Coordinates of C-alpha atoms in Angstrom, one line a residue:
M33 CA -30.1 -85.6 -105.4
R34 CA -27.7 -83.4 -107.4
M35 CA -29.7 -80.3 -106.4
I36 CA -29.5 -81.2 -102.7
F37 CA -25.7 -81.4 -102.9
G38 CA -25.6 -78.1 -104.7
V39 CA -27.7 -76.4 -102.0
L40 CA -25.7 -78.0 -99.2
G41 CA -22.5 -76.9 -100.9
L42 CA -23.7 -73.3 -101.1
L43 CA -24.8 -73.4 -97.4
V44 CA -21.3 -74.6 -96.4
V45 CA -19.7 -71.8 -98.4
V46 CA -22.0 -69.2 -96.9
A47 CA -21.3 -70.5 -93.4
I48 CA -17.5 -70.3 -94.0
I49 CA -17.8 -66.8 -95.4
G50 CA -19.9 -65.8 -92.4
I51 CA -17.4 -67.2 -89.9
L52 CA -14.5 -65.3 -91.7
A53 CA -16.5 -62.1 -91.8
K54 CA -17.3 -62.4 -88.1
K55 CA -13.6 -62.8 -87.3
Q56 CA -12.6 -59.8 -89.4
L57 CA -15.3 -57.6 -87.8
A58 CA -14.2 -58.7 -84.3
A59 CA -10.6 -57.7 -85.2
V60 CA -11.6 -54.3 -86.5
S61 CA -13.9 -53.5 -83.6
A62 CA -11.1 -54.1 -81.0
P63 CA -8.0 -52.3 -82.4
L64 CA -4.6 -52.9 -80.8
P65 CA -3.0 -50.0 -78.9
L66 CA -0.3 -48.1 -80.8
P67 CA 3.3 -49.1 -80.0
G68 CA 4.8 -46.6 -77.6
A69 CA 1.4 -45.5 -76.3
P70 CA 1.0 -45.7 -72.6
A71 CA -1.0 -48.7 -71.3
A72 CA -3.4 -46.4 -69.4
T73 CA -4.8 -45.0 -72.7
A74 CA -5.9 -48.4 -73.8
N75 CA -8.3 -48.6 -70.8
A76 CA -9.4 -45.0 -70.9
P77 CA -13.0 -44.1 -71.7
P78 CA -13.7 -43.0 -75.3
A79 CA -12.7 -39.5 -76.1
T80 CA -14.8 -36.7 -77.5
P81 CA -14.7 -36.2 -81.3
Q82 CA -12.6 -33.1 -80.9
Q83 CA -10.1 -35.0 -78.7
Q84 CA -9.9 -37.7 -81.3
V85 CA -9.1 -35.2 -84.0
Q86 CA -6.4 -33.7 -81.8
Q87 CA -4.9 -37.1 -81.1
Y88 CA -5.0 -37.9 -84.8
Q89 CA -3.3 -34.6 -85.7
Q90 CA -0.6 -35.2 -83.1
A91 CA 0.0 -38.7 -84.4
V92 CA 0.3 -37.4 -88.0
Q93 CA 2.7 -34.6 -86.9
G94 CA 4.8 -37.1 -85.0
A95 CA 5.0 -39.4 -88.0
V96 CA 5.9 -36.5 -90.3
Q97 CA 8.6 -35.3 -88.0
Q98 CA 10.4 -38.6 -87.9
P99 CA 13.4 -38.6 -90.2
R100 CA 13.5 -41.2 -93.0
P101 CA 16.2 -43.8 -92.7
M102 CA 19.0 -43.2 -95.2
P103 CA 19.8 -46.0 -97.6
D104 CA 23.1 -47.7 -97.3
E105 CA 25.6 -46.7 -99.9
K106 CA 27.3 -49.5 -101.7

């Protein structure tokens, strides 16, 4: 009897982990569009790898060019 409860407990834990993993993978496979990005790009067909690299480089350059907020002096 004790062994049956042990196996059932393990099955419940495995089922919970499987459900959580499925939710995480679903969230990763459908990324949210970046803020400020036009809505048309969210529905656009997938870009070529070179276009993806260019978009990444442009995003990095845009992030680097933004000034840091100055701390308030007290």
